[in-house]
Coordinates of C-alpha atoms in Angstrom, one line a residue:
X286 CA 0.1 0.3 0.0
X287 CA 1.0 3.4 -1.1
X288 CA 0.2 7.1 1.1
X289 CA 0.2 10.1 -0.6
X290 CA -0.2 13.1 1.9
X291 CA -1.0 16.2 0.1
X292 CA -0.4 19.5 0.6
X293 CA -2.5 20.7 3.8
X294 CA -5.4 23.0 1.7
X295 CA -7.5 26.0 3.5
X296 CA -11.4 24.4 1.4
X297 CA -12.9 21.7 3.6
X298 CA -15.7 22.1 1.0
X299 CA -13.5 22.1 -1.8
X300 CA -11.9 18.9 -1.5
X301 CA -15.3 16.8 -0.4
X302 CA -16.8 18.5 -3.5
X303 CA -13.8 16.9 -5.7
X304 CA -14.0 13.2 -3.4
X305 CA -17.9 13.4 -4.6
X306 CA -17.4 14.6 -8.0
X307 CA -16.9 12.7 -11.1
X308 CA -12.9 12.9 -10.8
X309 CA -10.6 14.8 -13.3
X310 CA -11.0 12.0 -16.1
X311 CA -14.3 10.4 -15.3
X312 CA -12.6 7.6 -12.9
X313 CA -14.3 8.7 -9.5
X314 CA -16.9 5.3 -9.2
X315 CA -19.7 5.2 -6.1
X316 CA -18.8 7.2 -4.0
X317 CA -19.3 7.1 -1.1
X318 CA -18.0 6.6 2.7
X319 CA -16.7 3.8 5.0
X320 CA -15.5 5.3 7.8
X321 CA -15.8 8.9 10.3
X322 CA -14.8 10.1 13.3
X323 CA -17.8 9.6 15.3
X324 CA -19.2 7.2 12.7
X325 CA -21.7 9.7 12.1
X326 CA -21.2 11.5 9.9
X327 CA -23.9 12.2 6.8
X328 CA -22.5 10.4 3.9
X329 CA -23.5 12.7 0.4
X330 CA -22.7 9.6 -1.6
X331 CA -26.2 7.8 -0.4
X332 CA -27.9 11.1 0.3
X333 CA -31.0 12.2 -1.9
X334 CA -29.7 15.8 -1.7
X335 CA -26.2 15.1 -2.4
X336 CA -25.3 18.6 -2.5
X337 CA -27.0 19.7 0.8
X338 CA -25.2 16.4 2.6
X339 CA -22.2 18.0 1.4
X340 CA -22.6 21.1 2.5
X341 CA -23.9 19.4 5.4
X342 CA -20.9 17.3 6.2
X343 CA -18.4 20.3 5.4
X344 CA -20.4 22.2 8.3
X345 CA -19.7 20.0 10.7
X346 CA -16.0 18.6 9.9
X347 CA -15.2 22.7 9.8
X348 CA -17.1 23.6 13.3
X349 CA -13.8 23.1 15.6
X350 CA -12.0 25.8 12.7
X351 CA -14.7 27.9 13.3
X352 CA -14.3 27.7 17.0
X353 CA -10.4 28.1 17.1
X354 CA -10.7 31.2 15.0
X355 CA -7.1 32.8 14.5
X356 CA -5.6 29.6 16.9
X357 CA -6.5 27.3 13.8
X358 CA -3.9 26.4 11.2
X359 CA -3.9 28.5 7.8
X360 CA -4.2 25.1 6.2
X361 CA -6.3 23.6 8.2
X362 CA -7.3 20.5 5.9
X363 CA -5.2 17.3 5.8
X364 CA -6.0 14.8 2.8
X365 CA -4.0 11.6 2.4
X366 CA -5.1 8.8 -0.1
X367 CA -4.2 5.3 0.5
X368 CA -4.0 3.2 -2.8
X369 CA -3.5 -0.8 -2.7
X370 CA -1.0 -2.5 -5.0
X371 CA -2.3 -4.0 -8.6
X372 CA -2.1 -7.5 -7.4
X373 CA -4.0 -6.8 -4.2
X374 CA -7.3 -8.3 -3.7
X375 CA -10.0 -6.3 -3.7
X376 CA -10.7 -5.3 0.2
X377 CA -14.2 -4.3 1.7
X378 CA -15.4 -1.3 3.3
X379 CA -15.3 -2.8 6.2
X380 CA -10.9 -3.7 6.0
X381 CA -11.1 -0.3 4.6
X382 CA -13.0 1.3 7.3
X383 CA -10.3 -0.1 9.6
X384 CA -7.1 0.6 7.4
X385 CA -8.6 4.5 8.3
X386 CA -8.5 4.0 11.5
X387 CA -5.5 3.3 12.0
X388 CA -3.9 5.4 9.3
X389 CA -5.8 8.3 11.3
X390 CA -4.1 7.2 14.5
X391 CA -0.8 6.5 13.6
X392 CA -0.6 9.7 11.5
X393 CA -1.5 11.8 14.9
X394 CA -4.7 12.8 13.5
X395 CA -6.7 11.0 15.7
X396 CA -4.9 8.9 18.2
X397 CA -6.3 5.9 20.0
X398 CA -8.5 6.4 23.1
X399 CA -8.3 9.9 22.6
X400 CA -11.7 11.8 23.0
X401 CA -10.3 15.3 21.4
X402 CA -9.2 14.0 18.5
X403 CA -9.8 15.9 15.1
X404 CA -12.8 15.0 13.1
X405 CA -12.1 13.0 10.0
X406 CA -14.2 11.3 7.0
X407 CA -13.2 8.2 4.9
X408 CA -14.0 8.5 1.3
X409 CA -13.9 5.1 -1.0
X410 CA -14.6 5.9 -5.2
X411 CA -12.6 3.0 -6.1
X412 CA -11.6 -0.7 -5.9
X413 CA -8.3 -0.1 -4.9
X414 CA -8.0 2.8 -2.9
X415 CA -9.3 5.7 -0.3
X416 CA -9.0 9.2 0.4
X417 CA -8.7 10.4 4.0
X418 CA -9.6 14.0 4.9
X419 CA -8.9 15.6 8.7
X420 CA -9.4 19.0 9.6
X421 CA -6.3 19.2 12.2
X422 CA -7.9 21.5 15.1
X423 CA -8.4 19.4 18.1
X424 CA -11.3 19.5 20.6
X425 CA -9.7 21.1 23.0
X426 CA -9.2 23.8 20.1
X427 CA -5.4 22.7 19.5
X428 CA -3.8 22.0 16.6
X429 CA -2.9 18.2 15.3
X430 CA -0.1 16.8 16.6
X431 CA 0.7 15.2 13.0
X432 CA 4.6 16.1 13.1
X433 CA 6.1 13.6 11.0
X434 CA 2.6 11.6 9.4
X435 CA 4.1 10.3 6.7
X436 CA 6.8 8.2 8.0
X437 CA 4.8 7.2 11.1
X438 CA 1.5 6.2 8.5
X439 CA 3.9 4.2 6.3
X440 CA 5.5 2.3 9.0
X441 CA 1.8 1.1 9.9
X442 CA 1.2 0.6 6.3
X443 CA 3.5 -1.9 6.9
X444 CA 2.4 -3.9 9.9
X445 CA -0.8 -4.0 8.0
X446 CA 0.3 -5.0 4.6
X447 CA 1.8 -8.0 6.8
X448 CA -0.9 -8.8 8.8
X449 CA -3.6 -8.9 6.0
X450 CA -1.2 -10.8 3.4
X451 CA -1.1 -7.9 0.8
X452 CA 1.9 -7.1 -1.5
X453 CA 4.8 -4.7 0.6
X454 CA 5.3 -2.2 -1.5
X455 CA 9.2 -0.4 -2.3
X456 CA 8.7 2.9 0.0
X457 CA 10.8 5.9 -0.7
X458 CA 13.2 7.4 1.6
X459 CA 13.2 11.1 1.1
X460 CA 15.8 11.6 -1.0
X461 CA 14.1 11.3 -4.3
X462 CA 13.9 14.7 -6.3
X463 CA 10.6 16.7 -5.9
X464 CA 7.5 15.4 -8.5
X465 CA 6.1 17.8 -11.0
X466 CA 2.7 18.9 -10.2
X467 CA 0.0 17.9 -12.1
X468 CA -0.3 21.6 -13.1
X469 CA 3.6 21.1 -14.8
X470 CA 2.1 18.0 -16.1
X471 CA -0.6 19.7 -18.0
X472 CA 1.6 23.1 -19.3
X473 CA 4.9 20.7 -20.6
X474 CA 2.0 19.0 -22.6
X475 CA 0.5 21.9 -24.3
X476 CA 3.4 23.7 -25.0
X477 CA 4.2 20.4 -26.6
X478 CA 7.1 19.1 -24.0
X479 CA 7.8 15.5 -23.1
X480 CA 9.2 16.5 -20.2
X481 CA 8.7 19.6 -17.4
X482 CA 10.2 22.8 -16.9
X483 CA 12.0 21.5 -13.4
X484 CA 12.9 18.3 -14.8
X485 CA 14.7 20.1 -17.9
X486 CA 16.2 22.5 -15.2
X487 CA 17.2 19.9 -12.9
X488 CA 19.5 17.7 -15.9
X489 CA 20.8 21.6 -16.7
X490 CA 22.0 22.1 -13.5
X491 CA 23.6 17.9 -13.4
X492 CA 24.9 18.5 -16.6
X493 CA 26.7 22.0 -16.1
X494 CA 27.7 20.5 -12.2
X495 CA 29.1 17.2 -13.9
X496 CA 33.7 17.8 -13.5
X497 CA 33.1 21.1 -12.6
X498 CA 35.8 22.6 -10.8
X499 CA 34.7 25.8 -9.1
X500 CA 31.3 27.7 -8.4
X501 CA 31.8 30.2 -11.1
X502 CA 32.2 27.6 -13.8
X503 CA 29.1 25.7 -12.8
X504 CA 27.3 28.9 -12.6
X505 CA 28.8 30.1 -16.5
X506 CA 27.9 26.1 -17.7
X507 CA 24.3 26.8 -16.7
X508 CA 24.3 30.4 -18.8
X509 CA 26.4 28.4 -21.7
X510 CA 23.2 25.9 -21.6
X511 CA 21.0 28.4 -22.0
X512 CA 19.6 28.9 -18.6
X513 CA 18.7 32.3 -16.4
X514 CA 19.8 32.1 -13.2
X515 CA 19.6 34.5 -10.2
X516 CA 21.8 33.9 -7.2
X517 CA 20.7 35.2 -3.9
X518 CA 23.0 37.5 -2.5
X519 CA 24.0 38.4 1.7
X520 CA 24.8 41.7 2.7
X521 CA 28.6 40.4 2.5
X522 CA 28.5 40.2 -1.2
X523 CA 28.8 36.0 -0.4
X524 CA 25.9 34.0 -2.7
X525 CA 24.0 31.8 -0.6
X526 CA 21.4 30.4 -2.6
X527 CA 20.3 30.6 -6.6
X528 CA 17.8 30.3 -8.9
X529 CA 17.0 29.1 -12.2
X530 CA 14.6 29.7 -15.4
X531 CA 13.7 28.6 -18.7
X532 CA 14.1 31.3 -21.2
X533 CA 10.1 32.3 -22.0
X534 CA 8.8 30.0 -19.5
X535 CA 6.4 32.6 -17.3
X536 CA 3.6 32.6 -15.0
X537 CA -0.1 34.4 -15.8
X538 CA 1.5 37.4 -14.3
X539 CA 4.5 37.3 -17.6
X540 CA 6.8 36.5 -14.9
X541 CA 9.5 33.7 -15.7
X542 CA 9.1 30.8 -13.4
X543 CA 12.0 30.6 -11.1
X544 CA 12.7 26.9 -9.5
X545 CA 15.7 27.0 -6.7
X546 CA 18.5 23.8 -6.6
X547 CA 16.5 22.4 -3.6
X548 CA 13.0 22.4 -5.1
X549 CA 15.1 20.7 -8.5
X550 CA 16.6 18.0 -6.4
X551 CA 17.9 17.5 -2.7
X552 CA 21.6 18.0 -3.4
X553 CA 21.2 20.8 -5.5
X554 CA 21.2 22.7 -3.3
X555 CA 24.1 25.8 -3.4
X556 CA 25.4 24.4 -0.1
X557 CA 25.5 20.8 -1.0
X558 CA 27.0 21.6 -4.3
X559 CA 30.0 23.3 -2.8
X560 CA 30.4 20.8 -0.4
X561 CA 31.1 18.6 -3.8
X562 CA 33.4 20.7 -5.3
X563 CA 35.4 22.3 -2.4
X564 CA 35.8 18.6 -1.3
X565 CA 35.7 16.7 -4.6
X566 CA 38.3 18.2 -6.7
X567 CA 41.7 19.8 -5.1
X568 CA 43.2 20.4 -8.4
X569 CA 43.8 23.0 -10.8
X570 CA 40.4 25.2 -11.8
X571 CA 42.2 26.0 -15.3
X572 CA 41.4 23.1 -17.8
X573 CA 42.5 19.8 -18.4
X574 CA 45.4 19.1 -20.6
X575 CA 43.3 19.2 -23.8
X576 CA 43.1 15.1 -24.9
X577 CA 40.8 13.4 -27.8
X578 CA 37.4 12.2 -27.0
X579 CA 38.7 9.1 -27.3
X580 CA 41.6 9.1 -24.4
X581 CA 39.3 11.2 -22.1
X582 CA 37.0 8.1 -22.7
X583 CA 40.3 5.7 -21.4
X584 CA 41.5 7.6 -18.9
X585 CA 37.8 7.0 -16.9
X586 CA 37.6 3.7 -16.9
X587 CA 40.6 3.0 -14.1
X588 CA 38.8 5.2 -11.6
X589 CA 35.1 3.4 -12.7
X590 CA 37.3 0.2 -12.3
X591 CA 38.1 1.2 -8.3
X592 CA 34.9 2.8 -7.8
X593 CA 33.5 -0.6 -8.6
X594 CA 35.7 -2.4 -5.7
X595 CA 35.1 0.6 -3.1
X596 CA 30.8 -0.2 -3.8
X597 CA 31.5 -4.1 -2.5
X598 CA 33.5 -2.6 0.6
X599 CA 32.5 -2.4 4.0
X600 CA 33.3 1.9 3.7
X601 CA 29.7 3.4 3.1
X602 CA 31.1 7.1 3.2
X603 CA 33.7 6.1 0.1
X604 CA 31.1 4.7 -1.6
X605 CA 28.6 7.3 -1.3
X606 CA 31.0 9.3 -3.0
X607 CA 31.9 7.0 -5.9
X608 CA 28.0 7.3 -6.7
X609 CA 27.8 10.9 -6.6
X610 CA 31.1 10.6 -9.4
X611 CA 30.0 8.0 -11.3
X612 CA 26.9 10.1 -11.5
X613 CA 28.4 12.8 -13.1
X614 CA 30.7 10.5 -15.4
X615 CA 27.4 9.5 -16.5
X616 CA 26.0 13.2 -17.0
X617 CA 29.4 13.9 -19.1
X618 CA 29.4 10.8 -21.4
X619 CA 25.3 11.9 -22.1
X620 CA 26.1 15.5 -23.5
X621 CA 29.7 14.5 -25.1
X622 CA 28.4 11.1 -27.2
X623 CA 28.0 10.2 -30.7
X624 CA 23.9 11.1 -31.8
X625 CA 23.1 7.8 -31.7
X626 CA 23.6 6.4 -27.9
X627 CA 23.3 10.0 -26.4
X628 CA 19.5 9.8 -26.2
X629 CA 19.9 6.4 -24.4
X630 CA 22.8 7.9 -22.0
X631 CA 20.1 10.4 -21.0
X632 CA 17.9 8.5 -20.0
X633 CA 20.9 6.3 -18.0
X634 CA 21.3 9.4 -16.4
X635 CA 18.4 10.2 -15.5
X636 CA 17.7 7.3 -13.6
X637 CA 20.7 7.2 -12.4
X638 CA 20.2 10.4 -10.4
X639 CA 17.7 9.1 -8.1
X640 CA 21.0 6.7 -6.8
X641 CA 22.9 8.9 -6.2
X642 CA 21.2 10.0 -3.3
X643 CA 20.9 8.5 0.1
X644 CA 21.4 9.3 4.0
X645 CA 24.3 7.8 4.2
X646 CA 26.7 10.8 4.1
X647 CA 29.5 10.5 1.5
X648 CA 32.8 11.1 1.9
X649 CA 33.6 13.7 -0.9
X650 CA 37.4 13.3 -1.4
X651 CA 36.7 9.6 -2.3
X652 CA 34.9 10.8 -5.7
X653 CA 38.0 13.3 -6.9
X654 CA 39.2 10.8 -9.8
X655 CA 36.1 10.2 -11.3
X656 CA 35.0 13.8 -11.5
X657 CA 38.8 14.7 -13.0
X658 CA 37.4 11.9 -15.6
X659 CA 33.9 13.5 -15.6
X660 CA 36.3 16.9 -16.3
X661 CA 38.5 15.5 -19.1
X662 CA 35.7 14.3 -20.7
X663 CA 33.6 17.7 -20.8
X664 CA 36.6 19.7 -21.9
X665 CA 37.1 17.0 -24.6
X666 CA 34.1 17.9 -26.4
X667 CA 32.3 15.7 -28.5
X668 CA 32.7 12.4 -29.5
X669 CA 32.9 10.8 -33.3
X670 CA 30.0 7.8 -34.0
X671 CA 33.0 5.5 -35.5
X672 CA 36.8 5.2 -35.2
X673 CA 38.7 5.0 -31.9
X674 CA 36.2 7.9 -30.7
X675 CA 32.9 4.9 -31.1
X676 CA 35.1 2.1 -30.0
X677 CA 36.4 3.9 -26.1
X678 CA 32.3 4.9 -25.9
X679 CA 31.4 1.3 -26.2
X680 CA 34.6 0.8 -23.8
X681 CA 33.7 2.8 -21.3
X682 CA 29.6 2.2 -21.5
X683 CA 30.8 -2.1 -20.8
X684 CA 32.5 -0.5 -18.1
X685 CA 29.7 1.3 -15.9
X686 CA 27.0 -1.3 -16.7
X687 CA 29.7 -3.3 -14.1
X688 CA 29.6 0.0 -11.6
X689 CA 26.0 0.5 -11.9
X690 CA 24.9 -3.1 -11.2
X691 CA 27.8 -3.1 -8.1
X692 CA 25.5 0.1 -7.2
X693 CA 22.4 -1.3 -7.5
X694 CA 23.8 -4.7 -4.7
X695 CA 24.9 -1.6 -2.4
X696 CA 22.1 -0.1 -1.8
X697 CA 19.9 -3.4 -2.2
X698 CA 22.0 -4.4 0.5
X699 CA 20.9 -1.6 2.7
X700 CA 17.6 -2.0 2.4
X701 CA 17.6 1.4 -0.3
X702 CA 14.8 -0.1 -2.6
X703 CA 14.3 2.7 -4.6
X704 CA 17.9 3.8 -5.5
X705 CA 18.7 -0.2 -6.4
X706 CA 15.7 -0.3 -8.3
X707 CA 17.2 3.1 -10.6
X708 CA 20.4 2.1 -11.1
X709 CA 19.1 -1.6 -11.9
X710 CA 17.1 1.1 -14.4
X711 CA 20.1 2.8 -15.7
X712 CA 21.5 -0.4 -16.4
X713 CA 18.9 -1.3 -19.1
X714 CA 20.0 2.1 -21.0
X715 CA 22.9 1.7 -20.4
X716 CA 22.7 -1.8 -21.5
X717 CA 21.3 -0.8 -25.1
X718 CA 23.7 2.3 -25.4
X719 CA 26.5 -0.6 -25.4
X720 CA 24.9 -2.5 -28.0
X721 CA 24.7 0.3 -30.5
X722 CA 28.1 1.1 -30.0
X723 CA 30.3 -1.8 -30.3
X724 CA 28.4 -2.9 -33.0
X725 CA 30.6 -1.3 -35.4
X726 CA 34.0 -2.3 -33.5
X727 CA 33.2 -5.5 -32.7
X728 CA 31.2 -6.6 -36.2
X729 CA 35.8 -5.5 -37.7
X730 CA 36.9 -7.5 -35.0
X731 CA 35.0 -10.6 -35.3
X732 CA 35.8 -9.8 -39.0
X733 CA 39.4 -10.1 -39.0
X734 CA 39.1 -13.3 -36.2
X735 CA 37.4 -15.2 -38.5
X736 CA 40.2 -14.7 -40.8
X737 CA 42.7 -16.0 -38.6
X738 CA 44.5 -19.9 -39.5
X739 CA 42.5 -22.2 -37.8
X740 CA 46.6 -23.2 -36.2
X741 CA 46.1 -19.7 -34.8
X742 CA 42.9 -20.1 -33.4
X743 CA 43.2 -23.3 -32.0
X744 CA 46.1 -22.0 -30.1
X745 CA 44.2 -19.0 -28.7
X746 CA 41.2 -21.3 -27.5
X747 CA 44.2 -23.6 -25.5
X748 CA 45.0 -20.6 -23.8
X749 CA 41.8 -19.2 -23.2
X750 CA 40.7 -23.0 -21.6
X751 CA 44.0 -22.9 -19.6
X752 CA 43.3 -19.7 -17.9
X753 CA 39.2 -19.3 -17.8
X754 CA 38.6 -23.7 -17.6
X755 CA 35.0 -22.7 -16.6
X756 CA 34.4 -20.1 -18.9
X757 CA 36.0 -21.6 -21.8
X758 CA 33.3 -23.5 -23.2
X759 CA 30.9 -20.9 -23.3
X760 CA 32.5 -18.2 -24.6
X761 CA 33.6 -20.2 -27.7
X762 CA 30.4 -20.6 -28.7
X763 CA 29.3 -16.5 -28.2
X764 CA 29.2 -14.8 -31.6
X765 CA 31.7 -12.6 -30.7
X766 CA 34.8 -15.2 -30.0
X767 CA 36.0 -14.5 -33.0
X768 CA 36.8 -11.3 -31.9
X769 CA 38.1 -12.0 -28.5
X770 CA 40.8 -14.1 -30.9
X771 CA 41.1 -11.2 -32.7
X772 CA 42.6 -9.3 -30.2
X773 CA 44.5 -11.5 -28.4
X774 CA 46.3 -11.9 -32.0
X775 CA 47.0 -7.6 -32.0
X776 CA 48.6 -8.2 -28.6
X777 CA 50.6 -11.2 -29.6
X778 CA 52.0 -8.6 -32.6
X779 CA 52.6 -5.7 -30.1
X780 CA 54.7 -8.2 -28.2
X781 CA 52.6 -9.1 -25.0
X782 CA 52.5 -12.1 -23.5
X783 CA 48.5 -13.3 -23.5
X784 CA 48.5 -15.5 -20.7
X785 CA 49.0 -13.1 -18.7
X786 CA 46.7 -10.4 -19.8
X787 CA 43.8 -12.8 -19.0
X788 CA 44.9 -14.0 -16.6
X789 CA 45.2 -9.8 -15.5
X790 CA 41.3 -9.2 -17.6
X791 CA 39.5 -12.4 -15.6
X792 CA 40.6 -10.7 -12.4
X793 CA 39.5 -7.2 -12.8
X794 CA 35.6 -7.9 -11.9
X795 CA 33.7 -11.3 -11.9
X796 CA 32.0 -12.3 -14.7
X797 CA 29.3 -13.7 -13.5
X798 CA 26.8 -11.0 -14.5
X799 CA 28.3 -10.4 -18.2
X800 CA 25.6 -11.0 -21.3
X801 CA 28.3 -11.6 -23.0
X802 CA 32.1 -12.9 -22.0
X803 CA 33.7 -12.0 -24.6
X804 CA 32.7 -8.5 -24.8
X805 CA 33.8 -8.0 -21.7
X806 CA 37.2 -9.9 -22.2
X807 CA 38.0 -7.7 -25.4
X808 CA 37.6 -4.3 -23.5
X809 CA 39.8 -5.3 -20.7
X810 CA 42.4 -7.0 -22.9
X811 CA 42.5 -4.1 -25.1
X812 CA 42.4 -1.1 -22.4
X813 CA 45.3 -3.5 -20.2
X814 CA 47.0 -4.0 -23.3
X815 CA 47.2 -0.4 -24.4
X816 CA 45.9 -1.7 -27.6
X817 CA 43.5 0.2 -29.8
X818 CA 39.9 0.5 -29.0
X819 CA 38.8 0.0 -32.7
X820 CA 40.4 -2.2 -34.3
X821 CA 41.4 -1.9 -38.2
X822 CA 39.1 -3.7 -40.5
X823 CA 40.5 -6.6 -42.9
X824 CA 42.1 -5.2 -46.2
X825 CA 39.4 -6.3 -48.7
X826 CA 40.8 -8.4 -51.7
X827 CA 40.9 -7.0 -54.6
X828 CA 42.0 -8.7 -58.1
X829 CA 45.8 -8.1 -58.9
X830 CA 46.9 -6.2 -61.8
X831 CA 48.7 -7.7 -64.1
X832 CA 53.0 -8.1 -63.6
X833 CA 54.8 -7.8 -66.1
X834 CA 57.1 -11.2 -66.4
X835 CA 61.0 -11.1 -65.2
X836 CA 63.6 -13.4 -64.4
X837 CA 63.3 -12.9 -60.8
X838 CA 60.0 -13.2 -61.2
X839 CA 57.3 -16.2 -63.3
X840 CA 54.8 -15.6 -64.7
X841 CA 51.0 -15.1 -62.8
X842 CA 53.2 -14.3 -60.4
X843 CA 50.5 -12.1 -57.1
X844 CA 52.3 -10.6 -54.8
X845 CA 52.0 -11.6 -51.0
X846 CA 49.9 -9.7 -49.1
X847 CA 51.1 -6.4 -46.6
X848 CA 52.2 -7.5 -43.3
X849 CA 50.2 -6.5 -40.1
X850 CA 51.9 -3.9 -38.7
X851 CA 52.1 -4.5 -34.4
X852 CA 50.7 -1.8 -32.5
X853 CA 53.0 0.5 -30.1
X854 CA 52.4 0.2 -26.6
X855 CA 50.6 3.6 -27.2
X856 CA 48.6 2.2 -29.3
X857 CA 49.4 3.6 -32.4
X858 CA 50.7 1.6 -35.8
X859 CA 54.4 2.0 -35.9

C-alpha cells in the first residue's frame, strides 16, 4: 500500500466536492463514506440531496476550525490517499474502514482513545483506494499533533500489509527529487514538451555540475546552456543560494518561473554543491590537458574500476561518494557522446540520478578521480560515432554497466529499494547504448578473427581453456569469440603475454553478471594491453593488376599481402 499526503489545504468543502464528484477524468465510481470520526457523519454518496449533504458534512468537519478562530492553522485540511497494489485482492468497505482508523491514529490526527482527536472522514470511490480528509483542529481547539505523519503512516501500512497478506510495497526514504505537479505536467503537454520545466532544469543543473572545478564554472556552464540564473546575495556580498528558470517559461503575470536548486533535488542546493566542489576537487581550476574524446574515455576506465571495488567494500562513506562521481561521469558522457547513443545515455543518467542520493553521508574526497574524469570528458568535446571515438565509447559504457550493477547491489543490501530499482533502470539503458556503440567495432574485430588461420584460433582456444576453464566453453559458443581471438592476435603482435593479459582481465571484475563474456574480455584486454579500441577492418582482397614477367618473377605472380604492423604501446601503428 502506498500513502500520499498532499500539501495542507484551506477549503474543506472544495475537497469534499472533489471526492464526491466525477474526478478529473471521470474515474470516480460510486463515491461513499466507509468511516468517520464518530461513525455518524452524513454521507453525500448515499443521500437523496447530495449537494445539501456535502454542505452539511463540510460544516460539521469545520466546526472546531470556526471555534478556534485565529488559532486554527492556516492550512487546516489534511488529505491522505491510500492505494493498494494492483495485485492485491479487492478489500471490503469494512477492511478499508479499519485501515483508515489505523492511519489517522498513526498520523496523530485521531490517536486511539483520544476524545479530542480531529474530525475526519474516509471516502472510497474505487476498488483499490480511499481518501482520508481531516480538519486539523482538536477538540481542545489546539492544532493536530501530526508531525512526521508520512513516516508514521508508512510504518503502519507495513504492519497492515503483513497482517492482511498484501503486497509489500517499496517505499521512499525522502531522497528522491521533487515530482512535477499536475499543473506542470499539463503545461508541458500544452507547450509540446515531453518533460516539465522542473525536470529539464534539473538535468541542466546536473549537466553543468558534471566535473565543474569551482562555483563560477558551474554558473557559467548554466548560462552557456541558455538557462536563466539568479543568485541570492547576502549583505556580505556572498552568494547564499540560486534559482534557475527556462527562458520563455512564464506565469500568468508574465514573470519567469524560478526554481531554487533545493526544489529541483535535495543535493542541488548551493550548500550541497559547494560541498561537492570544495572537497571533491583539489586540483587546479584551469582546464585539464586537452585530450581527444577517445583518450578521455579510456582514462575514465581506471577510476570507474576502482569505484566498483569501493562499492563492494564496507566503507559506506566512500561508496556513497563513488556513486556521486559515477553520476557525474554519466552526465558528462550523455552530453558529449555520439548522437546515435546519446538518447539512451541521457535516460541512463536520469535514472541513475536517484541512485546518487541516500542518507549515507558521502566522503566527498573519494570521488575526486571520477569528477576529474568527467571534467576531462566534458573539455575533450563531442565524440564521433566511429573509429577510436566510437569504440572507446563502447569500452567505457561496458565498464560502467558493471559499476552500476554494483551500485544496485550496494543499495539493495542497505534496504534502499528505490535507489536499487533506479540503478537497474540505468543499467537497462546503458546496455541498449552499448549494443549500438559496440556494433561496428565488434563487427570489424569479428571479421578479423574469422580470417585467422585455424592453428592460430586453436592456440588462442588453448590459452583460454588454461586461464578460464569454467568459462571457456561458453565463450567459444558466443558470436564474438572470433573478435576475442583477433584481439589476442593483436596483443601477440604488440609483444604482449596473452596468458598474463587474460589472467589480468579475468581478475579485474567478476564475470557472472556479464551478458557476453567475450565482449567484456575484449575491452579489458584492449584497455590493459594498451591496444587501439577500434581494430582496423581486414583489407578487402582485390583482383591483382597484371605483372610484367622478369627473370626473378615467374608468370602469374601475385605479390603477398602486406604484413599487419604491430601496434605500439601507445595504441598507434608503428
